Amino acid sequence: MAGHISARNGVLACVTDGVTTEQQAFEMVVALHRLVRSLRHAVRENSLQPTQILVLTQLVGTGPMRVGELAAGVPCSQPTATVAVASLESAGYVRREPDPADGRAIRVVITETGRDLLLSLAHGEARELAGRLNRLDLVDPELLHQTVTLLDKLSGR
């Protein structure tokens, strides 16, 4: 199985003798970063940083969380999560509240404004990506499903 691109995973895996090399993995990381950055740039409706978007996404998915839990879920360092939460709070996208399980602790909660912003961003990025995929004119729904599944597995989900 000398060097080839997997037909099932198309853009996701270049295989050389059955093994994805570190260089190929690096190229995939760069391509994924470029894709995400270009999607966000195309729908530049806000000035949120990627970590802030991930914090909002985490809160929508799991509900109120302590900053340390957010850091683990994003993932990022606790100081990075603290800075992201402070910025989001000052913009009105999240608020802090006492943790009912431990009154000394504080949980971060997404506000309706934060939820609305995240929904707007997600829809804008999804529309942009769908348009790009449609222009490629080679979209196989099963391949897209497999790609999403693979990306979720690679991200630890």
Coordinates of C-alpha atoms in Angstrom, one line a residue:
M1 CA 0.0 0.0 0.0
A2 CA 2.5 2.6 -1.1
G3 CA 1.6 6.3 -0.6
H4 CA -2.0 7.1 -1.5
I5 CA -4.9 9.2 -0.3
S6 CA -7.6 7.1 1.3
A7 CA -10.7 7.1 -1.0
R8 CA -13.0 6.8 2.1
N9 CA -11.5 9.7 3.9
G10 CA -10.5 11.9 1.0
V11 CA -8.9 15.0 2.4
L12 CA -8.4 13.5 5.8
A13 CA -5.7 10.8 5.5
C14 CA -2.7 10.4 3.3
V15 CA -1.4 6.9 4.0
T16 CA 2.1 5.5 3.3
D17 CA 2.4 1.8 3.9
G18 CA -0.7 1.9 6.1
V19 CA 0.8 4.6 8.4
T20 CA -0.1 8.3 8.6
T21 CA 3.2 10.1 9.0
E22 CA 3.9 13.0 11.3
Q23 CA 4.4 15.3 8.3
Q24 CA 1.0 14.3 6.9
A25 CA -0.6 14.8 10.2
F26 CA 1.0 18.2 10.5
E27 CA -0.3 19.2 7.0
M28 CA -3.8 18.1 8.1
V29 CA -3.6 20.3 11.3
V30 CA -2.5 23.3 9.2
A31 CA -5.3 22.7 6.7
L32 CA -7.9 22.4 9.5
H33 CA -6.7 25.6 11.1
R34 CA -6.8 27.4 7.7
L35 CA -10.4 26.2 7.1
V36 CA -11.6 27.3 10.5
R37 CA -9.9 30.6 10.2
S38 CA -11.2 31.3 6.7
L39 CA -14.8 30.4 7.7
R40 CA -14.6 32.7 10.7
H41 CA -13.1 35.5 8.6
A42 CA -15.8 35.0 6.0
V43 CA -18.6 35.6 8.5
R44 CA -16.8 38.2 10.6
E45 CA -19.8 39.3 12.6
N46 CA -18.0 39.6 15.9
S47 CA -14.6 40.1 17.5
L48 CA -14.6 36.9 19.6
Q49 CA -11.4 34.9 19.8
P50 CA -11.5 31.2 19.1
T51 CA -11.2 30.3 22.8
Q52 CA -14.2 32.5 23.6
I53 CA -16.3 30.7 20.9
L54 CA -15.2 27.4 22.4
V55 CA -16.2 28.5 25.9
L56 CA -19.7 29.5 24.7
T57 CA -20.0 26.3 22.8
Q58 CA -19.0 24.3 25.9
L59 CA -21.6 26.1 28.0
V60 CA -24.4 25.5 25.5
G61 CA -23.5 21.8 25.4
T62 CA -23.1 21.1 29.1
G63 CA -24.8 23.9 30.9
P64 CA -23.3 26.0 33.8
M65 CA -19.7 25.1 34.7
R66 CA -16.9 26.2 36.9
V67 CA -13.9 27.8 35.2
G68 CA -11.7 24.8 35.8
E69 CA -14.2 22.5 34.2
L70 CA -14.5 24.9 31.3
A71 CA -10.7 24.8 30.8
A72 CA -10.7 21.0 30.8
G73 CA -13.6 20.9 28.3
V74 CA -12.4 23.5 25.8
P75 CA -9.4 22.4 26.3
C76 CA -7.2 25.3 27.4
S77 CA -5.3 26.4 30.5
Q78 CA -7.2 27.7 33.5
P79 CA -5.7 31.2 33.2
T80 CA -6.8 31.3 29.5
A81 CA -10.3 30.2 30.4
T82 CA -10.4 32.8 33.2
V83 CA -9.5 35.6 30.7
A84 CA -12.0 34.3 28.2
V85 CA -14.8 34.2 30.7
A86 CA -13.9 37.7 32.0
S87 CA -14.1 39.1 28.4
L88 CA -17.3 37.3 27.7
E89 CA -18.8 38.5 31.0
S90 CA -18.0 42.1 30.3
A91 CA -19.6 41.8 26.9
G92 CA -22.8 40.3 28.5
Y93 CA -22.4 36.8 26.9
V94 CA -22.0 35.0 30.2
R95 CA -22.6 35.6 33.8
R96 CA -21.3 34.1 37.0
E97 CA -23.5 32.6 39.7
P98 CA -23.0 30.7 42.9
D99 CA -22.6 26.9 42.5
P100 CA -25.7 25.3 44.2
A101 CA -23.5 22.3 45.2
D102 CA -20.9 24.5 46.9
G103 CA -21.8 28.1 47.8
R104 CA -18.2 29.1 47.9
A105 CA -17.7 28.2 44.2
I106 CA -18.8 30.1 41.1
R107 CA -20.3 28.7 38.0
V108 CA -20.3 30.4 34.5
V109 CA -23.6 30.5 32.7
I110 CA -24.2 31.5 29.1
T111 CA -26.7 34.4 28.7
E112 CA -29.4 34.6 26.0
T113 CA -27.3 37.2 24.3
G114 CA -24.4 34.8 24.3
R115 CA -26.6 31.9 23.0
D116 CA -28.0 34.1 20.2
L117 CA -24.5 35.2 19.2
L118 CA -23.2 31.7 19.1
L119 CA -26.2 30.5 17.1
S120 CA -25.6 33.3 14.6
L121 CA -21.9 32.5 14.3
A122 CA -22.6 28.8 13.9
H123 CA -25.3 29.3 11.2
G124 CA -23.0 31.8 9.3
E125 CA -20.0 29.4 9.3
A126 CA -22.3 26.4 8.4
R127 CA -23.8 28.4 5.5
E128 CA -20.3 29.4 4.3
L129 CA -19.0 25.8 4.5
A130 CA -22.1 24.4 2.8
G131 CA -21.6 26.9 -0.1
R132 CA -17.9 25.9 -0.4
L133 CA -18.8 22.2 -0.4
N134 CA -21.5 22.8 -3.0
R135 CA -19.1 24.6 -5.3
L136 CA -16.8 21.6 -5.2
D137 CA -19.7 19.6 -6.7
L138 CA -18.3 16.3 -5.4
V139 CA -20.0 16.2 -2.0
D140 CA -20.9 12.6 -1.0
P141 CA -23.3 12.8 2.1
E142 CA -21.9 9.5 3.4
L143 CA -18.3 10.8 3.1
L144 CA -19.3 14.0 5.0
H145 CA -20.9 11.9 7.7
Q146 CA -17.8 9.8 8.0
T147 CA -15.6 12.9 8.1
V148 CA -17.6 14.5 10.9
T149 CA -17.5 11.2 12.8
L150 CA -13.7 10.9 12.3
L151 CA -13.1 14.5 13.4
D152 CA -15.3 14.0 16.5
K153 CA -13.2 10.9 17.4
L154 CA -10.0 12.8 16.8
S155 CA -11.1 15.6 19.1
G156 CA -11.9 13.1 21.9
R157 CA -15.7 13.1 21.6

